[in-house]
Amino acid sequence: MWCTFLLLLVIQLVSSVPRDAVPCNANCKPPNCRCSSTVIPGGLQAKDTPQFVLLTFDDAITVNNIAYYREAFANRVNNDSCPVCATFFVSHEYTDYSLVHEMYSSGHEIALHSISHSADTQYWQSASVKQLTDEFAGERKMLETFAKIPAKHVQGLRMPFLQMAANNSFQMMRDNGFTYDCSMPTRAYVRPGLWPHTLDYKSTQDCVIGPCPTGSFPGTWVIPMITWTTRDGFPCAMVDTCLGMPNTTQELFEYFKKNFEQSYLSNKAPLGFYVHAAWFALSPVHFEAYKKFLDYLQTMKDVFLVSASTVIDWVRNPVPLAQMKDRHWSQCRKPSPVNCKPVSCELCKKEGDKYVSRWAKFCDVNCPSSYPWLENHLGSQDYSNGCKNPW
Ligand SMILES: *[C@@H]1O[C@H](CO)[C@@H](O)[C@H](O)[C@H]1NC(C)=O
Ligand SMILES: *[C@@H]1O[C@H](CO)[C@@H](O)[C@H](O)[C@H]1NC(C)=O
Ligand SMILES: *[C@@H]1O[C@H](CO)[C@@H](O)[C@H](O)[C@H]1NC(C)=O
Ligand SMILES: [Zn+2]
């Protein structure tokens, strides 16, 4: 029995202390390893390389923002007939899981952005592997249970506020079988841009919101957030945090285009349009310019609007542009019918010593006993002592 205990302890130690990452070398080969670099995968030239554009949205999917998503992507397909896909980094609170299911069914990718989305960046910076597991693997469990999304299709994450936690988020990813992180901006590798790479070896990427990882995390991918450049020349990682943007649809569109060209006219590193739907609500110009930009991108033969995991798949097994259409069509997830009967629940949420009420919407479940949360992913804990109906 002691033997078993010691063995378990050893396994635990081995899995929780990474090796130091050493400089990348020729042992790092695709599909499972790639050094951080601006070199195009597969030794391709830019003219033979598809330009991927990653459209992402962060935070809760709710009745307040779903209309933007429906409208922006309705009937939009890539030239290979695969749906134009966005990637949603979903946080739990206020999320309507029936709407998450709808987005997934239309072909979009659902990824993780934590359960609590705590506003305390210090919490994220010092979060332990255990806390991050609770936040991210816990949220994957919720998406599987409440939005009927297969766990294996939930592959990536973005840290709230892009706040890195040194090695710990990557250790958590390794332990739980996640594929990619899309939280690390790069200012140093914009033109040419940095391609996605693994953390088997030491990354050359600049660390913008540290502490950044220094350990070795074999097979764990980073999709660098290639920063945009404001009109005043400042870098910004999320488009909606870029200051001094123009305020007419046409000028804003030109500004998007200019940033797109930093990748497109150099090494075609996958470019992100990273934004929150709340930004669309600030001015109709924002949403008009966004749609105009998507229309523009779709006029180009070599541009593909795909989800984050599709980009990783391509970097692992690159094919030239000429073969891209067949390859992508054979692999992309096709839209499927919505298969979710929404269930609305009024639930009790414990917040420290207080109890508050939260409405939630799930697919095909009986209402849980309490509002799902950290260490209570399926809402099975019963807080009925604290919460008295009616609220
Ligand atoms: C990350 O892991 C490496 C390798 O084990 C270690 O040297 C480094 O100190 C760790 N970083 C932190 C902040 O613990
Ligand atoms: C748009 O920005 C310009 C300055 O770039 C300013 O003069 C103008 O008032 C702004 N218009 C609106 C509608 O905000
Ligand atoms: C889309 O594909 C068709 C057929 O392969 C081709 O003729 C057309 O030029 C393509 N259009 C764009 C915008 O890539
Ligand atoms: Zn967020």
PDB file of C-alpha atoms in Angstrom, residues 261-386:
ATOM      1  CA  GLU A 261      -1.748  43.718 -44.502  1.00  0.00           C
ATOM      2  CA  GLN A 262       1.020  43.520 -41.921  1.00  0.00           C
ATOM      3  CA  SER A 263       0.655  39.736 -42.125  1.00  0.00           C
ATOM      4  CA  TYR A 264      -0.817  39.373 -45.570  1.00  0.00           C
ATOM      5  CA  LEU A 265       1.952  41.274 -47.341  1.00  0.00           C
ATOM      6  CA  SER A 266       4.734  39.615 -45.333  1.00  0.00           C
ATOM      7  CA  ASN A 267       4.775  35.998 -44.125  1.00  0.00           C
ATOM      8  CA  LYS A 268       1.016  35.439 -43.825  1.00  0.00           C
ATOM      9  CA  ALA A 269       1.195  34.521 -40.145  1.00  0.00           C
ATOM     10  CA  PRO A 270      -2.363  33.889 -38.905  1.00  0.00           C
ATOM     11  CA  LEU A 271      -3.882  37.214 -38.020  1.00  0.00           C
ATOM     12  CA  GLY A 272      -6.364  37.702 -35.216  1.00  0.00           C
ATOM     13  CA  PHE A 273      -9.328  40.014 -35.057  1.00  0.00           C
ATOM     14  CA  TYR A 274      -9.798  39.763 -31.307  1.00  0.00           C
ATOM     15  CA  VAL A 275     -12.735  41.670 -29.922  1.00  0.00           C
ATOM     16  CA  HIS A 276     -15.664  41.714 -27.457  1.00  0.00           C
ATOM     17  CA  ALA A 277     -19.208  42.035 -28.778  1.00  0.00           C
ATOM     18  CA  ALA A 278     -19.702  44.884 -26.287  1.00  0.00           C
ATOM     19  CA  TRP A 279     -17.625  46.987 -28.670  1.00  0.00           C
ATOM     20  CA  PHE A 280     -20.266  46.601 -31.388  1.00  0.00           C
ATOM     21  CA  ALA A 281     -22.815  48.092 -29.023  1.00  0.00           C
ATOM     22  CA  LEU A 282     -20.755  51.266 -28.609  1.00  0.00           C
ATOM     23  CA  SER A 283     -21.333  52.489 -32.140  1.00  0.00           C
ATOM     24  CA  PRO A 284     -23.093  51.101 -35.209  1.00  0.00           C
ATOM     25  CA  VAL A 285     -19.993  52.084 -37.177  1.00  0.00           C
ATOM     26  CA  HIS A 286     -18.014  49.325 -35.451  1.00  0.00           C
ATOM     27  CA  PHE A 287     -20.308  46.530 -36.569  1.00  0.00           C
ATOM     28  CA  GLU A 288     -20.732  47.938 -40.081  1.00  0.00           C
ATOM     29  CA  ALA A 289     -16.973  48.157 -40.530  1.00  0.00           C
ATOM     30  CA  TYR A 290     -16.556  44.629 -39.153  1.00  0.00           C
ATOM     31  CA  LYS A 291     -18.992  43.155 -41.679  1.00  0.00           C
ATOM     32  CA  LYS A 292     -17.447  45.194 -44.481  1.00  0.00           C
ATOM     33  CA  PHE A 293     -14.048  43.822 -43.504  1.00  0.00           C
ATOM     34  CA  LEU A 294     -15.331  40.229 -43.583  1.00  0.00           C
ATOM     35  CA  ASP A 295     -16.866  40.883 -47.007  1.00  0.00           C
ATOM     36  CA  TYR A 296     -13.525  42.199 -48.200  1.00  0.00           C
ATOM     37  CA  LEU A 297     -11.572  39.221 -46.830  1.00  0.00           C
ATOM     38  CA  GLN A 298     -13.941  36.874 -48.594  1.00  0.00           C
ATOM     39  CA  THR A 299     -13.097  38.355 -51.974  1.00  0.00           C
ATOM     40  CA  MET A 300      -9.574  36.979 -51.707  1.00  0.00           C
ATOM     41  CA  LYS A 301      -8.768  33.477 -52.936  1.00  0.00           C
ATOM     42  CA  ASP A 302      -6.039  32.865 -50.394  1.00  0.00           C
ATOM     43  CA  VAL A 303      -7.857  34.052 -47.259  1.00  0.00           C
ATOM     44  CA  PHE A 304      -9.615  31.588 -44.952  1.00  0.00           C
ATOM     45  CA  LEU A 305     -11.735  32.618 -41.991  1.00  0.00           C
ATOM     46  CA  VAL A 306     -11.271  29.639 -39.719  1.00  0.00           C
ATOM     47  CA  SER A 307     -11.296  28.665 -36.089  1.00  0.00           C
ATOM     48  CA  ALA A 308      -8.214  28.456 -33.895  1.00  0.00           C
ATOM     49  CA  SER A 309      -7.984  24.665 -33.880  1.00  0.00           C
ATOM     50  CA  THR A 310      -8.102  24.612 -37.695  1.00  0.00           C
ATOM     51  CA  VAL A 311      -5.064  26.874 -37.745  1.00  0.00           C
ATOM     52  CA  ILE A 312      -3.222  24.493 -35.411  1.00  0.00           C
ATOM     53  CA  ASP A 313      -4.194  21.509 -37.584  1.00  0.00           C
ATOM     54  CA  TRP A 314      -2.741  23.253 -40.624  1.00  0.00           C
ATOM     55  CA  VAL A 315       0.489  24.246 -38.882  1.00  0.00           C
ATOM     56  CA  ARG A 316       0.907  20.623 -37.782  1.00  0.00           C
ATOM     57  CA  ASN A 317       0.329  19.377 -41.332  1.00  0.00           C
ATOM     58  CA  PRO A 318       0.760  22.256 -43.748  1.00  0.00           C
ATOM     59  CA  VAL A 319      -0.424  21.963 -47.340  1.00  0.00           C
ATOM     60  CA  PRO A 320       0.070  24.536 -50.084  1.00  0.00           C
ATOM     61  CA  LEU A 321      -2.714  26.875 -50.987  1.00  0.00           C
ATOM     62  CA  ALA A 322      -3.564  24.844 -54.086  1.00  0.00           C
ATOM     63  CA  GLN A 323      -4.464  21.816 -51.934  1.00  0.00           C
ATOM     64  CA  MET A 324      -6.049  23.819 -49.184  1.00  0.00           C
ATOM     65  CA  LYS A 325      -9.601  23.776 -50.457  1.00  0.00           C
ATOM     66  CA  ASP A 326      -9.898  19.993 -50.641  1.00  0.00           C
ATOM     67  CA  ARG A 327      -8.082  19.460 -47.426  1.00  0.00           C
ATOM     68  CA  HIS A 328     -10.071  21.978 -45.444  1.00  0.00           C
ATOM     69  CA  TRP A 329     -13.383  20.802 -46.880  1.00  0.00           C
ATOM     70  CA  SER A 330     -12.650  17.208 -45.918  1.00  0.00           C
ATOM     71  CA  GLN A 331     -11.760  18.236 -42.368  1.00  0.00           C
ATOM     72  CA  CYS A 332     -13.942  21.161 -41.385  1.00  0.00           C
ATOM     73  CA  ARG A 333     -16.817  20.547 -39.027  1.00  0.00           C
ATOM     74  CA  LYS A 334     -20.040  21.043 -40.995  1.00  0.00           C
ATOM     75  CA  PRO A 335     -23.041  22.795 -39.475  1.00  0.00           C
ATOM     76  CA  SER A 336     -25.408  20.431 -37.676  1.00  0.00           C
ATOM     77  CA  PRO A 337     -29.014  20.877 -36.591  1.00  0.00           C
ATOM     78  CA  VAL A 338     -29.559  22.524 -33.220  1.00  0.00           C
ATOM     79  CA  ASN A 339     -30.280  19.752 -30.765  1.00  0.00           C
ATOM     80  CA  CYS A 340     -31.057  21.556 -27.542  1.00  0.00           C
ATOM     81  CA  LYS A 341     -34.263  22.077 -25.652  1.00  0.00           C
ATOM     82  CA  PRO A 342     -33.523  25.183 -23.564  1.00  0.00           C
ATOM     83  CA  VAL A 343     -34.288  24.920 -19.869  1.00  0.00           C
ATOM     84  CA  SER A 344     -34.432  28.128 -17.804  1.00  0.00           C
ATOM     85  CA  CYS A 345     -33.496  27.878 -14.170  1.00  0.00           C
ATOM     86  CA  GLU A 346     -33.452  30.372 -11.342  1.00  0.00           C
ATOM     87  CA  LEU A 347     -30.602  29.271  -9.133  1.00  0.00           C
ATOM     88  CA  CYS A 348     -28.872  30.235  -5.954  1.00  0.00           C
ATOM     89  CA  LYS A 349     -25.266  31.357  -6.176  1.00  0.00           C
ATOM     90  CA  LYS A 350     -22.967  31.526  -3.186  1.00  0.00           C
ATOM     91  CA  GLU A 351     -20.708  34.602  -3.213  1.00  0.00           C
ATOM     92  CA  GLY A 352     -18.482  34.500  -0.163  1.00  0.00           C
ATOM     93  CA  ASP A 353     -20.904  34.706   2.754  1.00  0.00           C
ATOM     94  CA  LYS A 354     -23.740  36.016   0.629  1.00  0.00           C
ATOM     95  CA  TYR A 355     -26.257  34.298  -1.599  1.00  0.00           C
ATOM     96  CA  VAL A 356     -27.573  35.796  -4.817  1.00  0.00           C
ATOM     97  CA  SER A 357     -29.993  34.660  -7.490  1.00  0.00           C
ATOM     98  CA  ARG A 358     -28.968  33.927 -11.065  1.00  0.00           C
ATOM     99  CA  TRP A 359     -31.018  32.954 -14.053  1.00  0.00           C
ATOM    100  CA  ALA A 360     -29.372  30.424 -16.330  1.00  0.00           C
ATOM    101  CA  LYS A 361     -30.281  28.583 -19.499  1.00  0.00           C
ATOM    102  CA  PHE A 362     -29.089  25.069 -20.233  1.00  0.00           C
ATOM    103  CA  CYS A 363     -29.771  22.333 -22.806  1.00  0.00           C
ATOM    104  CA  ASP A 364     -31.878  19.303 -21.913  1.00  0.00           C
ATOM    105  CA  VAL A 365     -31.184  19.023 -18.188  1.00  0.00           C
ATOM    106  CA  ASN A 366     -33.189  19.177 -14.995  1.00  0.00           C
ATOM    107  CA  CYS A 367     -32.390  22.383 -13.164  1.00  0.00           C
ATOM    108  CA  PRO A 368     -29.411  21.798 -10.884  1.00  0.00           C
ATOM    109  CA  SER A 369     -29.612  22.409  -7.116  1.00  0.00           C
ATOM    110  CA  SER A 370     -27.534  25.574  -7.255  1.00  0.00           C
ATOM    111  CA  TYR A 371     -25.790  27.890  -9.695  1.00  0.00           C
ATOM    112  CA  PRO A 372     -22.830  25.994 -11.166  1.00  0.00           C
ATOM    113  CA  TRP A 373     -19.520  27.491 -10.090  1.00  0.00           C
ATOM    114  CA  LEU A 374     -15.972  26.698  -9.057  1.00  0.00           C
ATOM    115  CA  GLU A 375     -15.815  23.404  -7.165  1.00  0.00           C
ATOM    116  CA  ASN A 376     -19.489  22.985  -7.990  1.00  0.00           C
ATOM    117  CA  HIS A 377     -19.363  22.565 -11.757  1.00  0.00           C
ATOM    118  CA  LEU A 378     -22.655  20.794 -12.154  1.00  0.00           C
ATOM    119  CA  GLY A 379     -24.490  22.758  -9.483  1.00  0.00           C
ATOM    120  CA  SER A 380     -25.053  19.696  -7.333  1.00  0.00           C
ATOM    121  CA  GLN A 381     -24.331  21.444  -4.042  1.00  0.00           C
ATOM    122  CA  ASP A 382     -27.466  22.399  -2.225  1.00  0.00           C
ATOM    123  CA  TYR A 383     -27.482  25.924  -0.790  1.00  0.00           C
ATOM    124  CA  SER A 384     -31.153  25.881   0.130  1.00  0.00           C
ATOM    125  CA  ASN A 385     -30.248  26.896   3.687  1.00  0.00           C
ATOM    126  CA  GLY A 386     -28.768  30.147   2.403  1.00  0.00           C
TER     127      GLY A 386
END
